[in-house]
Every structure is written in C-alpha cells, then in structure tokens.
Tab-separated table of C-alpha atoms in Angstrom:
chain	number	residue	atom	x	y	z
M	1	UNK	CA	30.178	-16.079	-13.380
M	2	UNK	CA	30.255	-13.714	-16.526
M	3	UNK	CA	32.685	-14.175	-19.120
M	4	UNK	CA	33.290	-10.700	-19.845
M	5	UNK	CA	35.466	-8.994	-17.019
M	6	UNK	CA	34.426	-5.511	-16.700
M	7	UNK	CA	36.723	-2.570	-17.905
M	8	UNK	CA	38.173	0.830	-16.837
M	9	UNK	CA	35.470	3.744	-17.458
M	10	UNK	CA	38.357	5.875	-18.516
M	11	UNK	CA	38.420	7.099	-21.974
M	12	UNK	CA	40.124	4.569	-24.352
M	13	UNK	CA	40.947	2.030	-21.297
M	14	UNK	CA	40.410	-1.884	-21.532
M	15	UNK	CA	41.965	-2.448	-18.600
M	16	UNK	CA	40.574	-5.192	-16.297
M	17	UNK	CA	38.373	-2.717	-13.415
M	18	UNK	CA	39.668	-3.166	-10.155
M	19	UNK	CA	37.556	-0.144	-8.523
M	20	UNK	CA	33.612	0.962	-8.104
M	21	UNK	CA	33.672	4.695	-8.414
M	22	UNK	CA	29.530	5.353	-7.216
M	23	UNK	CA	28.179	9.177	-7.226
M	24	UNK	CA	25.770	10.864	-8.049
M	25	UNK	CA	24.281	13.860	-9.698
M	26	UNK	CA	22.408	15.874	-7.193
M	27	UNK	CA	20.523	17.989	-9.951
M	28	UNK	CA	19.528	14.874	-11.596
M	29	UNK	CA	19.409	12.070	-9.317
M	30	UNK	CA	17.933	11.345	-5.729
M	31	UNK	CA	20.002	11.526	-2.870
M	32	UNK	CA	20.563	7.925	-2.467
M	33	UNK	CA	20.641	7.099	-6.348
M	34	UNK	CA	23.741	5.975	-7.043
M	35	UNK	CA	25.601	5.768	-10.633
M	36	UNK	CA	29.091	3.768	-11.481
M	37	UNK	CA	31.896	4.080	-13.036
M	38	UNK	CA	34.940	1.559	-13.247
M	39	UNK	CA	38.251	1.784	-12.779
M	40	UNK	CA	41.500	0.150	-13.233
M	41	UNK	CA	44.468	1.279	-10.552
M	42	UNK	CA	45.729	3.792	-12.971
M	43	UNK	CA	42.996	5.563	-13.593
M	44	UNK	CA	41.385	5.358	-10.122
M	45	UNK	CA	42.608	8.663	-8.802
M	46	UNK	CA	42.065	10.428	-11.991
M	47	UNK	CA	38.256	9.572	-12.174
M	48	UNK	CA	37.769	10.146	-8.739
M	49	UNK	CA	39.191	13.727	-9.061
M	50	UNK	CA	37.061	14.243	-11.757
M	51	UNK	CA	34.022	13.121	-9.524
M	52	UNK	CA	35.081	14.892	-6.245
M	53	UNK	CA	35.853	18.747	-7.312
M	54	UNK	CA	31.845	18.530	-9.101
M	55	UNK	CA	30.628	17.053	-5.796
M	56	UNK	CA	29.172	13.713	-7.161
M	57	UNK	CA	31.976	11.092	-5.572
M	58	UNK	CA	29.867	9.172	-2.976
M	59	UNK	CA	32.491	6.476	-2.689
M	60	UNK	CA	35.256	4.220	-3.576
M	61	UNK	CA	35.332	0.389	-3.467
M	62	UNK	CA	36.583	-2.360	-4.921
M	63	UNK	CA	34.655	-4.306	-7.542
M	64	UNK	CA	35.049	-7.088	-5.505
M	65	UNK	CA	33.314	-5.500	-2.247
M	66	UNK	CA	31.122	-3.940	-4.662
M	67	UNK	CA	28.893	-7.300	-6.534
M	68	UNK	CA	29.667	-8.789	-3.313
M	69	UNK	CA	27.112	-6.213	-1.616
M	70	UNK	CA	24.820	-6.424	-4.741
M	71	UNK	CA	24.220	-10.069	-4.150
M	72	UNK	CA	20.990	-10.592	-2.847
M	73	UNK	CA	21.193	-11.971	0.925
M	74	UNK	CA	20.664	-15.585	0.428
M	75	UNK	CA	21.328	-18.775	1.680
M	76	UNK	CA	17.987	-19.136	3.303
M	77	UNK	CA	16.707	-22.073	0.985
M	78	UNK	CA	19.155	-24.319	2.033
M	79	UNK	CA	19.448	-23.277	5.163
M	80	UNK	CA	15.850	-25.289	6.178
C-alpha cells in the first residue's frame, strides 16, 4: 500500500482522486493506448467534458475498479 494517495488532475486540486478518467489521443497514441487522468467528485464532470467534446474520453471508473484491474491476476502460487 502507497503512502501517498493520489490527487485530482485538475489544475490546482489536492483533492484525494476518487475517479480514473482513461483516453486517448488518436493522432498520437494507438487505438488501445490508454492515458489517465484523476479526479476528485468535483472535478469529475469537468475533466471529462474536457476529454469528450476532443474525442479522447475512453472511459470513466473509479480508482478503486481501476488498480484493482491493474493487479496482475495472481493467486496461483499459493494456490498449489
């Protein structure tokens, strides 16, 4: 577990993240590359916004679905 708790992407926000914002940049990035920004519940519909109308929002999770789909399936050690 990390000690720092990650903050809101917003400009001049350190509030706690609650949201993964992914998207991507189609003239940069491949189609399944996916970039992040975080946000808290305030600025969650702002960012997104921002995202949607230039067509890079991909989607909207929480933080907590989020690192729980990063983790690495595992288990399989102790499951011998």
């Amino acid at each position: 577990m990390s000690d720092e708790t990650p903050i809101c992407s917003a400009k001049g926000c350190r509030a706690d993240a609650v949201w993964v914002l992914a998207w991507n940049n189609p003239k940069l990035h491949t189609p399944e590359r996916r970039k992040t920004w975080l946000a808290c519940e305030e600025h969650r519909e702002h960012l997104s916004q921002f995202l949607g109308v230039r067509g890079f929002l991909k989607d909207v999770v929480t933080l907590e679905d989020w690192e729980r789909a990063q983790r690495p399936e595992g288990g399989s050690a102790a499951d011998r």
